[in-house]
Amino acid sequence: MSAVTATLCSTLMFVVFVSAEQKNITAESGQDVTLTCRAPNSNITAVYWKKADLKPKYVLLYQDGLSNSTHLHPSFKNRVDLQDRQMKDGDVSLILKDVTIHDAGTYECHVFMAETDSLEIPSIIYLAVVPPDQKTITAESGQDVTLTCRAANNNIIVVKWSRADLGDEYVLLYRDGHFVPDDQHPSFKNRVDLQDRQMKDGDVSLILKDVTINDAGTYECRVVQRVRGPVTLIISTNLTVVPPGQTGGSVGLIVGLSVLALLLVAAAAVGSLFYRKHKIKKQSQETNQLPAEL
């Protein structure tokens, strides 16, 4: 048993449960989020954050001015830190970087106070993680289209593009620098590629060539990163495919017809005006001539 574990175990003999503040936080995948926690005073000797489903591993363990990674869960390595390592005014808030849907859950902030020899729980936070806002793209049949997707870093070993209605078959699978064609849907063979196979700056955008109306649907981009392991949904894109000439051309056609219609109406109005003026003038002349003739 390590010294840290022994210290924490020994403190359980003197636990004082403080009424914990419960919060709900919602974040988008890829964002950095701060889980706030403030202890009653600044005389803190140890802080640890834990997540309900990760026992006995911790999210963060900080003791005597040092971060201890021995009992840290692998998925949080290099992704967590205290907002203020000096813990001024009892601030022991946690910064969680680049959140994913797998980070969702209930987090507890535990603080060991030297003065009272007690372990307190100032905060319990439920974190909900949602995918980023869905993008919508409209393309014409026959065009090549790029579905953009960017992961948080370039330490990527697997990229998977899928579509909800294809079941177990995928649009594209790229693993360890190679395309995997085994379960690729037949309609995408020789029609898809990554925009950058080196995936610089986390760019895993998909190029879809010569689109047809059968390509319409919702596409999802997922990656597996070497450090974090689990599959992470980065973005969801809705692709709409229309016949040629209906993305920009249809607008021009409508505008052109509208202008033509207005010109015709204007011409008719002007013609009608001249006709009425001519008729009135003629009637006026005829009226003025009647007395003389009589």
PDB file of C-alpha atoms in Angstrom:
ATOM      1  CA  MET A   1       0.000   0.000   0.000  1.00  0.00           C
ATOM      2  CA  SER A   2       1.442   3.379  -1.020  1.00  0.00           C
ATOM      3  CA  ALA A   3       1.851   6.288   1.341  1.00  0.00           C
ATOM      4  CA  VAL A   4      -0.894   8.219  -0.484  1.00  0.00           C
ATOM      5  CA  THR A   5      -3.344   5.326  -0.258  1.00  0.00           C
ATOM      6  CA  ALA A   6      -2.455   4.773   3.401  1.00  0.00           C
ATOM      7  CA  THR A   7      -3.048   8.432   4.151  1.00  0.00           C
ATOM      8  CA  LEU A   8      -6.421   8.426   2.419  1.00  0.00           C
ATOM      9  CA  CYS A   9      -7.462   5.201   4.122  1.00  0.00           C
ATOM     10  CA  SER A  10      -6.475   6.499   7.520  1.00  0.00           C
ATOM     11  CA  THR A  11      -8.509   9.652   6.994  1.00  0.00           C
ATOM     12  CA  LEU A  12     -11.656   7.600   6.433  1.00  0.00           C
ATOM     13  CA  MET A  13     -11.643   7.034  10.185  1.00  0.00           C
ATOM     14  CA  PHE A  14     -12.399  10.748  10.590  1.00  0.00           C
ATOM     15  CA  VAL A  15     -14.673  11.473   7.657  1.00  0.00           C
ATOM     16  CA  VAL A  16     -16.999  14.423   8.034  1.00  0.00           C
ATOM     17  CA  PHE A  17     -19.470  14.587   5.161  1.00  0.00           C
ATOM     18  CA  VAL A  18     -20.294  18.164   4.362  1.00  0.00           C
ATOM     19  CA  SER A  19     -23.537  18.951   2.530  1.00  0.00           C
ATOM     20  CA  ALA A  20     -22.245  18.718  -1.043  1.00  0.00           C
ATOM     21  CA  GLU A  21     -23.248  21.219  -3.682  1.00  0.00           C
ATOM     22  CA  GLN A  22     -24.734  19.365  -6.642  1.00  0.00           C
ATOM     23  CA  LYS A  23     -24.410  20.815 -10.130  1.00  0.00           C
ATOM     24  CA  ASN A  24     -25.249  19.843 -13.707  1.00  0.00           C
ATOM     25  CA  ILE A  25     -22.909  20.852 -16.539  1.00  0.00           C
ATOM     26  CA  THR A  26     -23.352  20.261 -20.267  1.00  0.00           C
ATOM     27  CA  ALA A  27     -20.419  20.475 -22.688  1.00  0.00           C
ATOM     28  CA  GLU A  28     -19.799  19.701 -26.348  1.00  0.00           C
ATOM     29  CA  SER A  29     -17.304  17.071 -27.461  1.00  0.00           C
ATOM     30  CA  GLY A  30     -13.870  18.615 -27.897  1.00  0.00           C
ATOM     31  CA  GLN A  31     -14.389  21.429 -25.415  1.00  0.00           C
ATOM     32  CA  ASP A  32     -12.403  22.073 -22.237  1.00  0.00           C
ATOM     33  CA  VAL A  33     -14.630  22.162 -19.169  1.00  0.00           C
ATOM     34  CA  THR A  34     -14.116  23.334 -15.580  1.00  0.00           C
ATOM     35  CA  LEU A  35     -15.748  21.397 -12.746  1.00  0.00           C
ATOM     36  CA  THR A  36     -15.926  23.920  -9.916  1.00  0.00           C
ATOM     37  CA  CYS A  37     -15.222  22.991  -6.323  1.00  0.00           C
ATOM     38  CA  ARG A  38     -14.329  25.179  -3.349  1.00  0.00           C
ATOM     39  CA  ALA A  39     -13.342  23.893   0.096  1.00  0.00           C
ATOM     40  CA  PRO A  40     -14.271  25.781   3.302  1.00  0.00           C
ATOM     41  CA  ASN A  41     -10.696  26.976   3.870  1.00  0.00           C
ATOM     42  CA  SER A  42      -7.275  26.931   2.248  1.00  0.00           C
ATOM     43  CA  ASN A  43      -5.530  24.595   4.724  1.00  0.00           C
ATOM     44  CA  ILE A  44      -5.726  21.645   2.338  1.00  0.00           C
ATOM     45  CA  THR A  45      -3.221  18.815   2.268  1.00  0.00           C
ATOM     46  CA  ALA A  46      -4.798  16.534  -0.352  1.00  0.00           C
ATOM     47  CA  VAL A  47      -7.397  16.735  -3.114  1.00  0.00           C
ATOM     48  CA  TYR A  48      -8.754  13.973  -5.248  1.00  0.00           C
ATOM     49  CA  TRP A  49     -11.430  13.933  -7.909  1.00  0.00           C
ATOM     50  CA  LYS A  50     -13.172  10.695  -8.729  1.00  0.00           C
ATOM     51  CA  LYS A  51     -15.843   9.487 -11.131  1.00  0.00           C
ATOM     52  CA  ALA A  52     -18.492   7.066  -9.954  1.00  0.00           C
ATOM     53  CA  ASP A  53     -17.859   4.383 -12.595  1.00  0.00           C
ATOM     54  CA  LEU A  54     -14.038   4.384 -12.362  1.00  0.00           C
ATOM     55  CA  LYS A  55     -13.461   2.953  -8.890  1.00  0.00           C
ATOM     56  CA  PRO A  56     -10.842   2.522  -7.580  1.00  0.00           C
ATOM     57  CA  LYS A  57      -9.017   4.688 -10.138  1.00  0.00           C
ATOM     58  CA  TYR A  58      -9.029   8.466  -9.779  1.00  0.00           C
ATOM     59  CA  VAL A  59      -9.577  11.335 -12.161  1.00  0.00           C
ATOM     60  CA  LEU A  60      -6.973  13.433 -10.327  1.00  0.00           C
ATOM     61  CA  LEU A  61      -4.958  13.033  -7.111  1.00  0.00           C
ATOM     62  CA  TYR A  62      -3.046  16.013  -5.732  1.00  0.00           C
ATOM     63  CA  GLN A  63      -1.155  15.857  -2.448  1.00  0.00           C
ATOM     64  CA  ASP A  64       1.476  18.027  -0.776  1.00  0.00           C
ATOM     65  CA  GLY A  65       1.797  20.251  -3.853  1.00  0.00           C
ATOM     66  CA  LEU A  66       2.330  17.375  -6.274  1.00  0.00           C
ATOM     67  CA  SER A  67       0.122  15.510  -8.721  1.00  0.00           C
ATOM     68  CA  ASN A  68       0.203  11.741  -8.253  1.00  0.00           C
ATOM     69  CA  SER A  69      -0.472   9.703 -11.409  1.00  0.00           C
ATOM     70  CA  THR A  70       0.013   6.246  -9.891  1.00  0.00           C
ATOM     71  CA  HIS A  71      -3.692   5.654  -9.313  1.00  0.00           C
ATOM     72  CA  LEU A  72      -4.925   7.871 -12.145  1.00  0.00           C
ATOM     73  CA  HIS A  73      -7.290   6.337 -14.693  1.00  0.00           C
ATOM     74  CA  PRO A  74      -5.480   6.105 -18.086  1.00  0.00           C
ATOM     75  CA  SER A  75      -8.187   8.018 -19.965  1.00  0.00           C
ATOM     76  CA  PHE A  76      -7.467  11.157 -17.904  1.00  0.00           C
ATOM     77  CA  LYS A  77      -3.679  11.240 -18.180  1.00  0.00           C
ATOM     78  CA  ASN A  78      -2.438  14.590 -19.541  1.00  0.00           C
ATOM     79  CA  ARG A  79      -6.022  15.836 -19.684  1.00  0.00           C
ATOM     80  CA  VAL A  80      -6.694  17.063 -16.150  1.00  0.00           C
ATOM     81  CA  ASP A  81      -5.289  19.753 -13.887  1.00  0.00           C
ATOM     82  CA  LEU A  82      -6.305  21.950 -10.988  1.00  0.00           C
ATOM     83  CA  GLN A  83      -7.524  25.389 -11.942  1.00  0.00           C
ATOM     84  CA  ASP A  84      -5.256  26.804  -9.210  1.00  0.00           C
ATOM     85  CA  ARG A  85      -2.476  24.570  -7.919  1.00  0.00           C
ATOM     86  CA  GLN A  86      -1.947  26.996  -5.041  1.00  0.00           C
ATOM     87  CA  MET A  87      -5.579  26.340  -4.065  1.00  0.00           C
ATOM     88  CA  LYS A  88      -6.086  29.929  -2.938  1.00  0.00           C
ATOM     89  CA  ASP A  89      -9.311  30.506  -1.016  1.00  0.00           C
ATOM     90  CA  GLY A  90      -9.922  26.776  -1.142  1.00  0.00           C
ATOM     91  CA  ASP A  91     -10.315  26.662  -4.942  1.00  0.00           C
ATOM     92  CA  VAL A  92      -9.795  23.030  -6.007  1.00  0.00           C
ATOM     93  CA  SER A  93     -11.733  23.183  -9.294  1.00  0.00           C
ATOM     94  CA  LEU A  94     -10.834  20.624 -11.948  1.00  0.00           C
ATOM     95  CA  ILE A  95      -9.995  21.430 -15.576  1.00  0.00           C
ATOM     96  CA  LEU A  96     -10.909  18.583 -17.927  1.00  0.00           C
ATOM     97  CA  LYS A  97      -9.544  19.033 -21.448  1.00  0.00           C
ATOM     98  CA  ASP A  98     -11.008  17.900 -24.750  1.00  0.00           C
ATOM     99  CA  VAL A  99     -14.055  16.122 -23.344  1.00  0.00           C
ATOM    100  CA  THR A 100     -15.672  13.176 -25.098  1.00  0.00           C
ATOM    101  CA  ILE A 101     -18.973  11.359 -24.650  1.00  0.00           C
ATOM    102  CA  HIS A 102     -17.076   8.832 -22.506  1.00  0.00           C
ATOM    103  CA  ASP A 103     -16.334  11.565 -19.950  1.00  0.00           C
ATOM    104  CA  ALA A 104     -20.026  11.946 -19.122  1.00  0.00           C
ATOM    105  CA  GLY A 105     -20.923  10.941 -15.588  1.00  0.00           C
ATOM    106  CA  THR A 106     -20.929  11.958 -11.931  1.00  0.00           C
ATOM    107  CA  TYR A 107     -17.763  13.547 -10.522  1.00  0.00           C
ATOM    108  CA  GLU A 108     -16.994  14.024  -6.833  1.00  0.00           C
ATOM    109  CA  CYS A 109     -14.516  16.458  -5.342  1.00  0.00           C
ATOM    110  CA  HIS A 110     -12.862  15.161  -2.151  1.00  0.00           C
ATOM    111  CA  VAL A 111     -10.695  17.373   0.046  1.00  0.00           C
ATOM    112  CA  PHE A 112      -8.615  16.385   3.077  1.00  0.00           C
ATOM    113  CA  MET A 113      -8.389  19.199   5.638  1.00  0.00           C
ATOM    114  CA  ALA A 114      -5.383  19.129   7.972  1.00  0.00           C
ATOM    115  CA  GLU A 115      -6.915  21.339  10.674  1.00  0.00           C
ATOM    116  CA  THR A 116     -10.052  19.277  11.172  1.00  0.00           C
ATOM    117  CA  ASP A 117      -8.426  15.981  10.165  1.00  0.00           C
ATOM    118  CA  SER A 118     -11.424  15.298   7.951  1.00  0.00           C
ATOM    119  CA  LEU A 119     -12.279  14.337   4.398  1.00  0.00           C
ATOM    120  CA  GLU A 120     -14.950  16.549   2.905  1.00  0.00           C
ATOM    121  CA  ILE A 121     -16.988  16.474  -0.304  1.00  0.00           C
ATOM    122  CA  PRO A 122     -17.755  20.074  -1.262  1.00  0.00           C
ATOM    123  CA  SER A 123     -19.089  19.312  -4.778  1.00  0.00           C
ATOM    124  CA  ILE A 124     -20.853  16.587  -6.736  1.00  0.00           C
ATOM    125  CA  ILE A 125     -21.122  17.404 -10.440  1.00  0.00           C
ATOM    126  CA  TYR A 126     -22.961  15.588 -13.206  1.00  0.00           C
ATOM    127  CA  LEU A 127     -21.296  16.184 -16.559  1.00  0.00           C
ATOM    128  CA  ALA A 128     -23.275  15.645 -19.767  1.00  0.00           C
ATOM    129  CA  VAL A 129     -21.366  15.594 -23.062  1.00  0.00           C
ATOM    130  CA  VAL A 130     -23.152  16.085 -26.379  1.00  0.00           C
ATOM    131  CA  PRO A 131     -21.844  15.956 -29.960  1.00  0.00           C
ATOM    132  CA  PRO A 132     -21.057  19.293 -31.618  1.00  0.00           C
ATOM    133  CA  ASP A 133     -23.799  21.044 -33.582  1.00  0.00           C
ATOM    134  CA  GLN A 134     -24.730  19.018 -36.634  1.00  0.00           C
ATOM    135  CA  LYS A 135     -23.597  20.469 -39.935  1.00  0.00           C
ATOM    136  CA  THR A 136     -25.722  20.516 -43.077  1.00  0.00           C
ATOM    137  CA  ILE A 137     -24.221  20.393 -46.574  1.00  0.00           C
ATOM    138  CA  THR A 138     -26.063  20.558 -49.902  1.00  0.00           C
ATOM    139  CA  ALA A 139     -24.359  19.244 -53.046  1.00  0.00           C
ATOM    140  CA  GLU A 140     -25.376  18.657 -56.648  1.00  0.00           C
ATOM    141  CA  SER A 141     -25.319  15.228 -58.256  1.00  0.00           C
ATOM    142  CA  GLY A 142     -21.961  14.578 -59.875  1.00  0.00           C
ATOM    143  CA  GLN A 143     -20.022  16.929 -57.624  1.00  0.00           C
ATOM    144  CA  ASP A 144     -17.163  15.995 -55.275  1.00  0.00           C
ATOM    145  CA  VAL A 145     -17.906  17.022 -51.696  1.00  0.00           C
ATOM    146  CA  THR A 146     -15.736  17.331 -48.578  1.00  0.00           C
ATOM    147  CA  LEU A 147     -17.220  16.465 -45.180  1.00  0.00           C
ATOM    148  CA  THR A 148     -15.012  18.299 -42.696  1.00  0.00           C
ATOM    149  CA  CYS A 149     -13.917  16.728 -39.422  1.00  0.00           C
ATOM    150  CA  ARG A 150     -11.051  17.677 -37.115  1.00  0.00           C
ATOM    151  CA  ALA A 151      -9.956  15.821 -33.979  1.00  0.00           C
ATOM    152  CA  ALA A 152      -8.375  17.548 -31.013  1.00  0.00           C
ATOM    153  CA  ASN A 153      -4.854  16.323 -31.800  1.00  0.00           C
ATOM    154  CA  ASN A 154      -3.005  14.273 -34.405  1.00  0.00           C
ATOM    155  CA  ASN A 155      -2.253  11.265 -32.187  1.00  0.00           C
ATOM    156  CA  ILE A 156      -4.841   9.250 -34.140  1.00  0.00           C
ATOM    157  CA  ILE A 157      -4.595   5.553 -34.977  1.00  0.00           C
ATOM    158  CA  VAL A 158      -8.095   4.884 -36.364  1.00  0.00           C
ATOM    159  CA  VAL A 159     -10.554   6.985 -38.378  1.00  0.00           C
ATOM    160  CA  LYS A 160     -14.047   5.716 -39.139  1.00  0.00           C
ATOM    161  CA  TRP A 161     -16.705   7.418 -41.237  1.00  0.00           C
ATOM    162  CA  SER A 162     -20.134   5.802 -41.070  1.00  0.00           C
ATOM    163  CA  ARG A 163     -23.723   6.477 -42.025  1.00  0.00           C
ATOM    164  CA  ALA A 164     -26.644   5.613 -39.774  1.00  0.00           C
ATOM    165  CA  ASP A 165     -28.622   3.667 -42.393  1.00  0.00           C
ATOM    166  CA  LEU A 166     -25.750   1.386 -43.462  1.00  0.00           C
ATOM    167  CA  GLY A 167     -25.808  -0.881 -40.397  1.00  0.00           C
ATOM    168  CA  ASP A 168     -22.468  -2.559 -39.728  1.00  0.00           C
ATOM    169  CA  GLU A 169     -20.989  -1.469 -43.038  1.00  0.00           C
ATOM    170  CA  TYR A 170     -19.034   1.763 -43.077  1.00  0.00           C
ATOM    171  CA  VAL A 171     -18.191   4.553 -45.485  1.00  0.00           C
ATOM    172  CA  LEU A 172     -14.447   4.550 -44.771  1.00  0.00           C
ATOM    173  CA  LEU A 173     -12.130   2.921 -42.237  1.00  0.00           C
ATOM    174  CA  TYR A 174      -8.487   4.001 -41.943  1.00  0.00           C
ATOM    175  CA  ARG A 175      -6.270   2.166 -39.455  1.00  0.00           C
ATOM    176  CA  ASP A 176      -2.542   2.505 -38.821  1.00  0.00           C
ATOM    177  CA  GLY A 177      -1.937   4.337 -42.080  1.00  0.00           C
ATOM    178  CA  HIS A 178      -3.956   1.947 -44.278  1.00  0.00           C
ATOM    179  CA  PHE A 179      -7.501   1.746 -45.620  1.00  0.00           C
ATOM    180  CA  VAL A 180      -9.510  -1.277 -44.465  1.00  0.00           C
ATOM    181  CA  PRO A 181     -11.941  -2.353 -47.234  1.00  0.00           C
ATOM    182  CA  ASP A 182     -13.366  -5.488 -45.568  1.00  0.00           C
ATOM    183  CA  ASP A 183     -16.739  -4.133 -44.388  1.00  0.00           C
ATOM    184  CA  GLN A 184     -16.919  -1.029 -46.547  1.00  0.00           C
ATOM    185  CA  HIS A 185     -20.309  -0.497 -48.162  1.00  0.00           C
ATOM    186  CA  PRO A 186     -19.998  -1.358 -51.891  1.00  0.00           C
ATOM    187  CA  SER A 187     -21.401   2.006 -53.018  1.00  0.00           C
ATOM    188  CA  PHE A 188     -18.382   3.839 -51.554  1.00  0.00           C
ATOM    189  CA  LYS A 189     -15.584   1.699 -52.975  1.00  0.00           C
ATOM    190  CA  ASN A 190     -13.098   3.817 -54.969  1.00  0.00           C
ATOM    191  CA  ARG A 191     -15.155   6.931 -54.224  1.00  0.00           C
ATOM    192  CA  VAL A 192     -13.896   8.044 -50.806  1.00  0.00           C
ATOM    193  CA  ASP A 193     -10.578   9.259 -49.440  1.00  0.00           C
ATOM    194  CA  LEU A 194      -9.184  11.275 -46.567  1.00  0.00           C
ATOM    195  CA  GLN A 195      -8.406  14.893 -47.359  1.00  0.00           C
ATOM    196  CA  ASP A 196      -5.042  14.435 -45.613  1.00  0.00           C
ATOM    197  CA  ARG A 197      -3.803  10.889 -45.029  1.00  0.00           C
ATOM    198  CA  GLN A 198      -1.134  12.276 -42.710  1.00  0.00           C
ATOM    199  CA  MET A 199      -3.962  13.728 -40.598  1.00  0.00           C
ATOM    200  CA  LYS A 200      -1.948  16.842 -39.740  1.00  0.00           C
ATOM    201  CA  ASP A 201      -3.486  18.942 -36.974  1.00  0.00           C
ATOM    202  CA  GLY A 202      -6.107  16.235 -36.530  1.00  0.00           C
ATOM    203  CA  ASP A 203      -7.660  16.759 -39.978  1.00  0.00           C
ATOM    204  CA  VAL A 204      -9.681  13.616 -40.812  1.00  0.00           C
ATOM    205  CA  SER A 205     -12.065  15.185 -43.352  1.00  0.00           C
ATOM    206  CA  LEU A 206     -13.695  12.879 -45.898  1.00  0.00           C
ATOM    207  CA  ILE A 207     -13.701  13.402 -49.669  1.00  0.00           C
ATOM    208  CA  LEU A 208     -16.750  11.843 -51.344  1.00  0.00           C
ATOM    209  CA  LYS A 209     -16.511  11.779 -55.143  1.00  0.00           C
ATOM    210  CA  ASP A 210     -19.259  12.019 -57.759  1.00  0.00           C
ATOM    211  CA  VAL A 211     -22.168  12.169 -55.306  1.00  0.00           C
ATOM    212  CA  THR A 212     -25.614  10.858 -56.150  1.00  0.00           C
ATOM    213  CA  ILE A 213     -28.996  11.189 -54.473  1.00  0.00           C
ATOM    214  CA  ASN A 214     -28.321   7.801 -52.841  1.00  0.00           C
ATOM    215  CA  ASP A 215     -25.443   9.395 -50.897  1.00  0.00           C
ATOM    216  CA  ALA A 216     -27.803  11.659 -48.966  1.00  0.00           C
ATOM    217  CA  GLY A 217     -27.913  10.985 -45.231  1.00  0.00           C
ATOM    218  CA  THR A 218     -26.251  11.657 -41.894  1.00  0.00           C
ATOM    219  CA  TYR A 219     -22.516  10.928 -41.760  1.00  0.00           C
ATOM    220  CA  GLU A 220     -20.610  10.455 -38.513  1.00  0.00           C
ATOM    221  CA  CYS A 221     -16.876  10.903 -38.003  1.00  0.00           C
ATOM    222  CA  ARG A 222     -15.211   8.874 -35.236  1.00  0.00           C
ATOM    223  CA  VAL A 223     -11.571   8.490 -34.203  1.00  0.00           C
ATOM    224  CA  VAL A 224      -9.492   6.371 -31.869  1.00  0.00           C
ATOM    225  CA  GLN A 225      -6.527   8.135 -30.275  1.00  0.00           C
ATOM    226  CA  ARG A 226      -3.441   6.299 -29.117  1.00  0.00           C
ATOM    227  CA  VAL A 227      -3.488   7.761 -25.612  1.00  0.00           C
ATOM    228  CA  ARG A 228      -7.199   7.698 -24.876  1.00  0.00           C
ATOM    229  CA  GLY A 229      -8.266   4.507 -26.576  1.00  0.00           C
ATOM    230  CA  PRO A 230     -12.096   4.617 -26.854  1.00  0.00           C
ATOM    231  CA  VAL A 231     -13.868   5.582 -30.055  1.00  0.00           C
ATOM    232  CA  THR A 232     -14.801   9.262 -29.990  1.00  0.00           C
ATOM    233  CA  LEU A 233     -17.579  10.860 -32.042  1.00  0.00           C
ATOM    234  CA  ILE A 234     -16.228  14.136 -33.394  1.00  0.00           C
ATOM    235  CA  ILE A 235     -18.980  15.432 -35.659  1.00  0.00           C
ATOM    236  CA  SER A 236     -22.208  14.544 -37.409  1.00  0.00           C
ATOM    237  CA  THR A 237     -22.910  15.947 -40.899  1.00  0.00           C
ATOM    238  CA  ASN A 238     -26.176  15.840 -42.826  1.00  0.00           C
ATOM    239  CA  LEU A 239     -25.610  15.651 -46.581  1.00  0.00           C
ATOM    240  CA  THR A 240     -28.385  16.610 -48.986  1.00  0.00           C
ATOM    241  CA  VAL A 241     -27.950  15.842 -52.714  1.00  0.00           C
ATOM    242  CA  VAL A 242     -30.057  17.619 -55.352  1.00  0.00           C
ATOM    243  CA  PRO A 243     -30.188  17.405 -59.169  1.00  0.00           C
ATOM    244  CA  PRO A 244     -27.701  19.591 -61.092  1.00  0.00           C
ATOM    245  CA  GLY A 245     -28.528  23.274 -61.283  1.00  0.00           C
ATOM    246  CA  GLN A 246     -30.602  23.425 -58.112  1.00  0.00           C
ATOM    247  CA  THR A 247     -28.089  24.733 -55.610  1.00  0.00           C
ATOM    248  CA  GLY A 248     -27.121  28.028 -57.217  1.00  0.00           C
ATOM    249  CA  GLY A 249     -28.574  27.761 -60.734  1.00  0.00           C
ATOM    250  CA  SER A 250     -32.189  27.460 -59.584  1.00  0.00           C
ATOM    251  CA  VAL A 251     -31.902  30.708 -57.704  1.00  0.00           C
ATOM    252  CA  GLY A 252     -30.569  32.465 -60.813  1.00  0.00           C
ATOM    253  CA  LEU A 253     -33.381  31.001 -62.892  1.00  0.00           C
ATOM    254  CA  ILE A 254     -36.028  32.170 -60.451  1.00  0.00           C
ATOM    255  CA  VAL A 255     -34.497  35.636 -60.259  1.00  0.00           C
ATOM    256  CA  GLY A 256     -34.258  35.816 -64.070  1.00  0.00           C
ATOM    257  CA  LEU A 257     -37.892  34.806 -64.539  1.00  0.00           C
ATOM    258  CA  SER A 258     -38.975  37.271 -61.885  1.00  0.00           C
ATOM    259  CA  VAL A 259     -37.149  40.141 -63.603  1.00  0.00           C
ATOM    260  CA  LEU A 260     -38.623  39.150 -66.965  1.00  0.00           C
ATOM    261  CA  ALA A 261     -42.092  39.052 -65.474  1.00  0.00           C
ATOM    262  CA  LEU A 262     -41.616  42.487 -63.948  1.00  0.00           C
ATOM    263  CA  LEU A 263     -40.415  43.888 -67.296  1.00  0.00           C
ATOM    264  CA  LEU A 264     -43.449  42.441 -69.067  1.00  0.00           C
ATOM    265  CA  VAL A 265     -45.793  43.891 -66.453  1.00  0.00           C
ATOM    266  CA  ALA A 266     -44.026  47.258 -66.682  1.00  0.00           C
ATOM    267  CA  ALA A 267     -44.231  47.238 -70.500  1.00  0.00           C
ATOM    268  CA  ALA A 268     -47.916  46.395 -70.359  1.00  0.00           C
ATOM    269  CA  ALA A 269     -48.517  49.174 -67.845  1.00  0.00           C
ATOM    270  CA  VAL A 270     -46.669  51.734 -69.971  1.00  0.00           C
ATOM    271  CA  GLY A 271     -48.524  50.615 -73.119  1.00  0.00           C
ATOM    272  CA  SER A 272     -51.829  50.825 -71.314  1.00  0.00           C
ATOM    273  CA  LEU A 273     -50.965  54.306 -70.054  1.00  0.00           C
ATOM    274  CA  PHE A 274     -50.127  55.586 -73.553  1.00  0.00           C
ATOM    275  CA  TYR A 275     -53.269  54.027 -74.947  1.00  0.00           C
ATOM    276  CA  ARG A 276     -55.446  55.655 -72.292  1.00  0.00           C
ATOM    277  CA  LYS A 277     -53.775  59.050 -72.782  1.00  0.00           C
ATOM    278  CA  HIS A 278     -54.225  58.802 -76.534  1.00  0.00           C
ATOM    279  CA  LYS A 279     -57.867  57.806 -76.160  1.00  0.00           C
ATOM    280  CA  ILE A 280     -58.591  60.634 -73.714  1.00  0.00           C
ATOM    281  CA  LYS A 281     -56.866  63.161 -75.982  1.00  0.00           C
ATOM    282  CA  LYS A 282     -58.856  61.976 -78.968  1.00  0.00           C
ATOM    283  CA  GLN A 283     -62.095  62.133 -77.012  1.00  0.00           C
ATOM    284  CA  SER A 284     -61.201  65.608 -75.821  1.00  0.00           C
ATOM    285  CA  GLN A 285     -60.497  66.780 -79.362  1.00  0.00           C
ATOM    286  CA  GLU A 286     -63.781  65.339 -80.599  1.00  0.00           C
ATOM    287  CA  THR A 287     -65.660  67.042 -77.759  1.00  0.00           C
ATOM    288  CA  ASN A 288     -64.044  70.415 -78.464  1.00  0.00           C
ATOM    289  CA  GLN A 289     -64.903  70.200 -82.175  1.00  0.00           C
ATOM    290  CA  LEU A 290     -68.587  69.448 -81.703  1.00  0.00           C
ATOM    291  CA  PRO A 291     -69.871  73.018 -81.007  1.00  0.00           C
ATOM    292  CA  ALA A 292     -68.134  74.478 -84.097  1.00  0.00           C
ATOM    293  CA  GLU A 293     -69.582  71.865 -86.347  1.00  0.00           C
ATOM    294  CA  LEU A 294     -73.071  72.451 -85.010  1.00  0.00           C
TER     295      LEU A 294
END
